[in-house]
XYZ file of C-alpha atoms in Angstrom:
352
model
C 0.000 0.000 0.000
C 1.102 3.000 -0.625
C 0.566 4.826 2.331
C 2.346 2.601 3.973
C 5.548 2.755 1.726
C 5.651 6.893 2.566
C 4.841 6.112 5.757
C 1.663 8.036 6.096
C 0.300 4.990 8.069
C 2.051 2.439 9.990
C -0.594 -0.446 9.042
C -3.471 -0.040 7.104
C -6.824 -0.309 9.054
C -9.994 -1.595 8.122
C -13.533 -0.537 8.677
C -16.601 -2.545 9.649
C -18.777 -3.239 6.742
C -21.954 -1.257 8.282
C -19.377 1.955 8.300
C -18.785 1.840 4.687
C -21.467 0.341 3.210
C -24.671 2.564 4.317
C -27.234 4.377 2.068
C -28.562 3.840 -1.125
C -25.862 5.089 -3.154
C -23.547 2.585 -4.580
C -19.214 3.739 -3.622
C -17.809 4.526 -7.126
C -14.203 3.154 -7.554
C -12.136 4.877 -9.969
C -9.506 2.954 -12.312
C -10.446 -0.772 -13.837
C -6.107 -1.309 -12.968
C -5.286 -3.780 -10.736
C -6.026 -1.626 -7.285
C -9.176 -0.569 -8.305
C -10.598 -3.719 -9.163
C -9.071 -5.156 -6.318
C -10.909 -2.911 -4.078
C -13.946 -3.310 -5.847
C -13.638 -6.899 -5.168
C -12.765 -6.167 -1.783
C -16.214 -3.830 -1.329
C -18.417 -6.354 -3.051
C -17.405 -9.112 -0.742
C -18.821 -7.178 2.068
C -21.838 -6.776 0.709
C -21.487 -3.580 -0.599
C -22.633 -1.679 -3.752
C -20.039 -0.730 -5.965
C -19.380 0.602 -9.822
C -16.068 0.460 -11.071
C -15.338 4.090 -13.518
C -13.052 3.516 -16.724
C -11.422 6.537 -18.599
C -10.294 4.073 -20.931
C -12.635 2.015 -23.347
C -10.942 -1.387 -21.423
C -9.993 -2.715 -18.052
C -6.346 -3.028 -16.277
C -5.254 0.050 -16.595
C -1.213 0.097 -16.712
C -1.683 -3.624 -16.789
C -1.800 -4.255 -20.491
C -0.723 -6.837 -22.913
C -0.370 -5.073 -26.529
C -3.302 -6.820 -29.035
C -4.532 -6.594 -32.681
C -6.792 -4.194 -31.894
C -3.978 -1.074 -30.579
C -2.994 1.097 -32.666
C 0.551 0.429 -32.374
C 3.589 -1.152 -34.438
C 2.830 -4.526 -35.115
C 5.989 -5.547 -33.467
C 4.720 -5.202 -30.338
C 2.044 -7.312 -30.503
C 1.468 -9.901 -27.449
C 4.117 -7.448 -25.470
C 3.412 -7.054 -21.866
C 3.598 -2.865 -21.425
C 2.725 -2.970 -17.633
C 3.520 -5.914 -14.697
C 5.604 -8.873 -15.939
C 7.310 -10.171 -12.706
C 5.694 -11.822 -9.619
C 9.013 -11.157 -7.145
C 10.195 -13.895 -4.694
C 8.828 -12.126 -1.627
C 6.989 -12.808 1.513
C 4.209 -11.927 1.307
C 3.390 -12.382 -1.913
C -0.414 -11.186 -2.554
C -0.613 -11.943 -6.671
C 0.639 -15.277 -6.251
C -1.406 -16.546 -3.540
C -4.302 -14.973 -5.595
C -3.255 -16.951 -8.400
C -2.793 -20.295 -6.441
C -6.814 -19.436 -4.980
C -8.272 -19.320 -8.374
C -6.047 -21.860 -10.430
C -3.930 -19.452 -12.507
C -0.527 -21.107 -13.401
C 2.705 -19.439 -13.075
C 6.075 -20.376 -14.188
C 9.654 -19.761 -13.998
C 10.872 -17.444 -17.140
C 12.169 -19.446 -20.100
C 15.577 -17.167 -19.978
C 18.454 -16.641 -17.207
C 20.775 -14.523 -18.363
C 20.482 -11.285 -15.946
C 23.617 -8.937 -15.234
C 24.524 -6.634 -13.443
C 26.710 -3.744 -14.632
C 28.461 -0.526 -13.424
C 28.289 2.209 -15.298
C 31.920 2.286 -17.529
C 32.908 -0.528 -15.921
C 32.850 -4.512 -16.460
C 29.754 -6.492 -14.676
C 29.495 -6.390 -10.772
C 30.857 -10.493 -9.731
C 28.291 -12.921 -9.195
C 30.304 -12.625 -5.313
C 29.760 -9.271 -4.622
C 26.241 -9.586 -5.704
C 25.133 -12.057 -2.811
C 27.247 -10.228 -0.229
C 25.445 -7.325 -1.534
C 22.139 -8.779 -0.281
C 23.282 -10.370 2.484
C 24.741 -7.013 3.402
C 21.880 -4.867 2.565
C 19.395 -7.137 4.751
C 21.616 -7.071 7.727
C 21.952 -3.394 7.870
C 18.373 -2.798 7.039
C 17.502 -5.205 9.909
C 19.404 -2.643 12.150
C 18.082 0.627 10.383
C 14.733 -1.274 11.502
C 15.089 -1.770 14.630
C 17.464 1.429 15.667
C 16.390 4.075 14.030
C 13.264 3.683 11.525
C 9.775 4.980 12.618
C 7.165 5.672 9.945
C 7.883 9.229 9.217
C 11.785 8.256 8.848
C 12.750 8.634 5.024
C 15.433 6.033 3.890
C 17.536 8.714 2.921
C 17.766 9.756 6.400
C 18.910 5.967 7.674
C 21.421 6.130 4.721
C 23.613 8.613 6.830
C 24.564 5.661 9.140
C 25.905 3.411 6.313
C 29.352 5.309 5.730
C 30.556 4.335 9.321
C 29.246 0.583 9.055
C 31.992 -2.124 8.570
C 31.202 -2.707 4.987
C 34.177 -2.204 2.492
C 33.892 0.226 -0.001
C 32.514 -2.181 -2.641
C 30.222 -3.859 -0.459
C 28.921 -0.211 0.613
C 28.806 0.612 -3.021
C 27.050 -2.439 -4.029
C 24.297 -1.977 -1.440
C 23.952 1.256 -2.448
C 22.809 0.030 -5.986
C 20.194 -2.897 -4.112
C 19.050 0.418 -2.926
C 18.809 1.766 -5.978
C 16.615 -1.039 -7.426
C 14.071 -0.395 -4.692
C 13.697 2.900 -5.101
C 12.962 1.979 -8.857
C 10.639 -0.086 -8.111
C 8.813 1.643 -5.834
C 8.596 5.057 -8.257
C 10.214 6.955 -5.404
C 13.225 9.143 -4.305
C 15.426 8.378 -1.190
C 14.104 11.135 0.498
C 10.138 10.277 0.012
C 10.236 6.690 0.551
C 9.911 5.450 4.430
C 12.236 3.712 5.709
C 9.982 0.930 6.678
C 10.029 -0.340 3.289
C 13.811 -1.802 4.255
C 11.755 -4.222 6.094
C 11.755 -6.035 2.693
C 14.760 -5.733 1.195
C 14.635 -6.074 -2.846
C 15.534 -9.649 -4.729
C 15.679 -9.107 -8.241
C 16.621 -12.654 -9.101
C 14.736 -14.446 -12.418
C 16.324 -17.989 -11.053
C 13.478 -17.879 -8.006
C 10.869 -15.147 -9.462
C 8.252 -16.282 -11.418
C 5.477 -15.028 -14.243
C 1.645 -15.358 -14.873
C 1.477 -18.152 -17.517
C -0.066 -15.764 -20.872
C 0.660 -12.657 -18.906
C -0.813 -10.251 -16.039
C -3.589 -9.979 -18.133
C -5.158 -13.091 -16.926
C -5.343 -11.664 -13.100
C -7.008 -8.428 -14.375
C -9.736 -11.104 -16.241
C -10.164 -12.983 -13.088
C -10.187 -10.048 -10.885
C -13.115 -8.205 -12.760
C -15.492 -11.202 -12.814
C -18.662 -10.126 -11.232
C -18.035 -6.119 -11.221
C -20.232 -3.519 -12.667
C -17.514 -1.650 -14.652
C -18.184 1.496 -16.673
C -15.889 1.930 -19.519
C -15.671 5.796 -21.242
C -16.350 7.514 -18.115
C -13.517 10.357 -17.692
C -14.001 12.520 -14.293
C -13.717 16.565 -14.501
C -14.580 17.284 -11.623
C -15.276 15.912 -7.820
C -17.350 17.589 -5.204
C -16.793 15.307 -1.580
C -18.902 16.418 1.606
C -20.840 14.923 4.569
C -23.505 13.775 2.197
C -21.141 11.928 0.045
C -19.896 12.519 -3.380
C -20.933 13.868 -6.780
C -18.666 12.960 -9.763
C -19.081 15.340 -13.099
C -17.658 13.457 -16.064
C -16.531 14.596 -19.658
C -19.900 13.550 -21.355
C -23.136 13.029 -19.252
C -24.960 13.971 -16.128
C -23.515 14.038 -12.620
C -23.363 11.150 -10.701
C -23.819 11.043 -6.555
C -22.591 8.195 -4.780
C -22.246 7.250 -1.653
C -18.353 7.246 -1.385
C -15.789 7.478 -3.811
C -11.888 5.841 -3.987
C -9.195 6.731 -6.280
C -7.333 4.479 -7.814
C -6.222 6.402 -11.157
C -1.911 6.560 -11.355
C -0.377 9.784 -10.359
C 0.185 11.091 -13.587
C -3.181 11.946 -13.675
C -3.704 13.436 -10.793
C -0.275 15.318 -11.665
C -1.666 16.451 -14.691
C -4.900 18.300 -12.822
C -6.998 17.390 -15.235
C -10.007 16.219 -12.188
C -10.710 18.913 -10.133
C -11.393 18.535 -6.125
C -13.930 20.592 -4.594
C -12.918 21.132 -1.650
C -9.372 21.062 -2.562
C -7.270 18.188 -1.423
C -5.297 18.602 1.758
C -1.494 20.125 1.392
C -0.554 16.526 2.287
C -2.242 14.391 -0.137
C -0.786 17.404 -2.812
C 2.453 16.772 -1.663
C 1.951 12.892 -1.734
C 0.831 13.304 -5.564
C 3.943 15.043 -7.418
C 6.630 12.543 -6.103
C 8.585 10.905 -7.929
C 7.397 7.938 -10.425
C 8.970 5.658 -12.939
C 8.529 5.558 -16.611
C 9.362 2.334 -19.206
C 10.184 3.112 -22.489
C 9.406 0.381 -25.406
C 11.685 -0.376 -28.447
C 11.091 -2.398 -31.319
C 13.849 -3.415 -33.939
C 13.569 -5.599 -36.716
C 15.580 -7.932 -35.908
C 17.025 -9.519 -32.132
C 20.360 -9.107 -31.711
C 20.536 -10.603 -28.062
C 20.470 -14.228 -26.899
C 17.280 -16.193 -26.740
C 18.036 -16.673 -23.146
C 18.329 -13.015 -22.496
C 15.773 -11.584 -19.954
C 17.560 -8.333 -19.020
C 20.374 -6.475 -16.859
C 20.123 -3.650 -14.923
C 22.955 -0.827 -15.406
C 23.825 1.737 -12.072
C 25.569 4.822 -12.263
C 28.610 5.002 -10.340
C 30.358 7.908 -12.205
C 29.595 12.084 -10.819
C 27.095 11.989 -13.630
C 25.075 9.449 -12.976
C 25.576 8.799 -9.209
C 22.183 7.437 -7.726
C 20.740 6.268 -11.349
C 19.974 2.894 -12.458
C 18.214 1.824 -15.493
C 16.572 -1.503 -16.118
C 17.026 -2.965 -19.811
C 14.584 -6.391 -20.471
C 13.259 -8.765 -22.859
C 9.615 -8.555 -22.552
C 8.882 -11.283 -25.247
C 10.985 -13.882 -22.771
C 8.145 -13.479 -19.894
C 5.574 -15.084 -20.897
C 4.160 -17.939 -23.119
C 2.507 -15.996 -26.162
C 3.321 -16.950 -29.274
C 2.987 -14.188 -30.413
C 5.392 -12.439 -28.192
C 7.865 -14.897 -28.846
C 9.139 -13.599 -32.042
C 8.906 -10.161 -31.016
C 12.003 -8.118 -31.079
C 11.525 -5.655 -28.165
C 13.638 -4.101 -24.971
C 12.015 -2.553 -22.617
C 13.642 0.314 -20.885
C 12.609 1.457 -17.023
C 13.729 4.343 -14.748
C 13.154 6.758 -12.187
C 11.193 9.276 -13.917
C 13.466 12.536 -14.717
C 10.476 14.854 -13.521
């Protein structure tokens, strides 16, 4: 959850069903992507009445797998353009979800990953696992020393310099750093330092993949849900009463509740309006940091079959505290289709 990777909230807390489910008005949910349906589920379990709101003319949101039907390069076809991995973790909510309702996942066909400095040869396969080992020991500490929930990670960083790690090791764990704060769409400074708790394991010999993509959870998860595609939001009045939603084309809406699940560069573009205006926090909250993936087709592969990807760190003044993932897309997963696509996939902190 997000709030509690900024460390807004400690844990997340639930309410009774009775407190959110009262009225006549169904709760509107805002994004088909994988949160909002997810909550939607989550609603309609308890009995509630709920409408899922699309912008889009289809369902997942960021969670797509490139068809016929897109007007794209045909090259991309059967390309998965949002979530590919399910991450050796514990816990590890998609793949329990996927176990419940008999969706199949597998190891990816490929294994060559790298690592590599910036202008320099690739980090040892050595280094690497001390690097973890490292990184989990000292976040163990930062965890139980000095972290509370309004601690950023960039503030428990100032105690790694006098640890007893070499300078490679320190550098090294610096880059597993890195990689989190990639994944997470955040900056050392706006990321809470409870997120160490989990320390990141990029490694495609244990992770695994949703057999014919991530498409398959979005399917499962939107079985049952009233979802209403072409419905983009201008504007959103939120009182005692509840909440009326003005859209693009067609009458306002009032409903009994509403929950935003749309990605920040929405919100960052201010295209919805809030009436009254959102608190200073929640404004804050929006214009951190994300990542962005960039897609490129060639016409030919000039890379192993059994490439899935390497991640590249910047260890020069220039490009200090970057890192760039570079993968095969086509390798993770089981569509034909994708199979004889030529396509890298390039991901980063976002430069805004």
């Amino acid at each position: 959850c997000g709030a509690v990777r900024s460390g807004a909230y400690p844990r997340i807390v639930y309410g009774e069903p009775q407190q959110i489910c009262h009225g006549d008005q169904p709760i509107a949910v805002v994004g088909a992507g994988i949160s909002g349906l997810t909550a939607a589920a989550a609603l309609k379990s308890m009995g509630c009445s709920v409408v899922v709101l699309e912008a889009r003319n289809r369902k997942g949101g960021r969670v797509h797998k490139i068809g016929s039907d897109d007007e794209v390069d045909n090259r991309f076809i059967g390309v998965d353009t949002g979530a590919q991995w399910l991450y050796d973790s514990i816990p590890q909510p998609i793949q329990d979800f996927c176990n419940s309702f008999g969706l199949l996942t597998t190891r990816p066909l490929g294994h060559d990953w790298s690592h590599v400095s910036a202008g320099s040869s690739p980090v040892p396969s050595f280094l690497r696992s001390k690097g973890d080992a490292d990184f989990e020991d000292w976040a163990n500490n930062a965890q139980s020393e000095s972290c509370h929930s309004r601690t950023s990670v960039k503030s428990a960083l100032k105690d790694l310099s006098g640890t007893v790690y070499d300078d490679d090791r320190q550098a090294m764990m610096k880059h597993i750093l890195l990689r989190k704060l990639v994944d997470e769409g955040a900056t050392a400074g706006n990321l809470s330092c409870h997120t160490l708790a989990s320390p990141p394991r990029f490694n495609p010999a244990t992770n695994r993949i949703v057999v014919g993509g991530y498409t398959s959870v979005i399917d499962k998860l939107a079985e049952g849900l009233d979802i209403q595609f072409n419905k983009e939001i201008t504007q959103v009045y939120h009182g005692a009463a509840g909440v009326t939603l003005s859209f693009a084309s067609g009458s306002p809406q009032n409903y009994a509740a509403a929950i935003f699940t749309v990605p920040l560069g929405v919100l960052k573009a201010n295209t919805v309006k809030f009436l009254p205006s959102l608190t200073l926090s929640k404004l804050r909250a929006i214009h951190e940091g994300a990542r962005r993936s960039v897609f490129l087709a060639f016409n030919n592969s000039f890379w192993s079959p059994q490439f899935i990807g390497f991640e590249v760190y910047g260890d020069t003044a220039e490009g200090a505290g970057q890192l760039i993932y570079v993968t095969n897309p086509s390798i993770l997963h089981n569509d034909p289709r994708a199979s004889s696509a030529h396509v890298l996939c390039i991901t980063g902190l976002d430069p805004e």
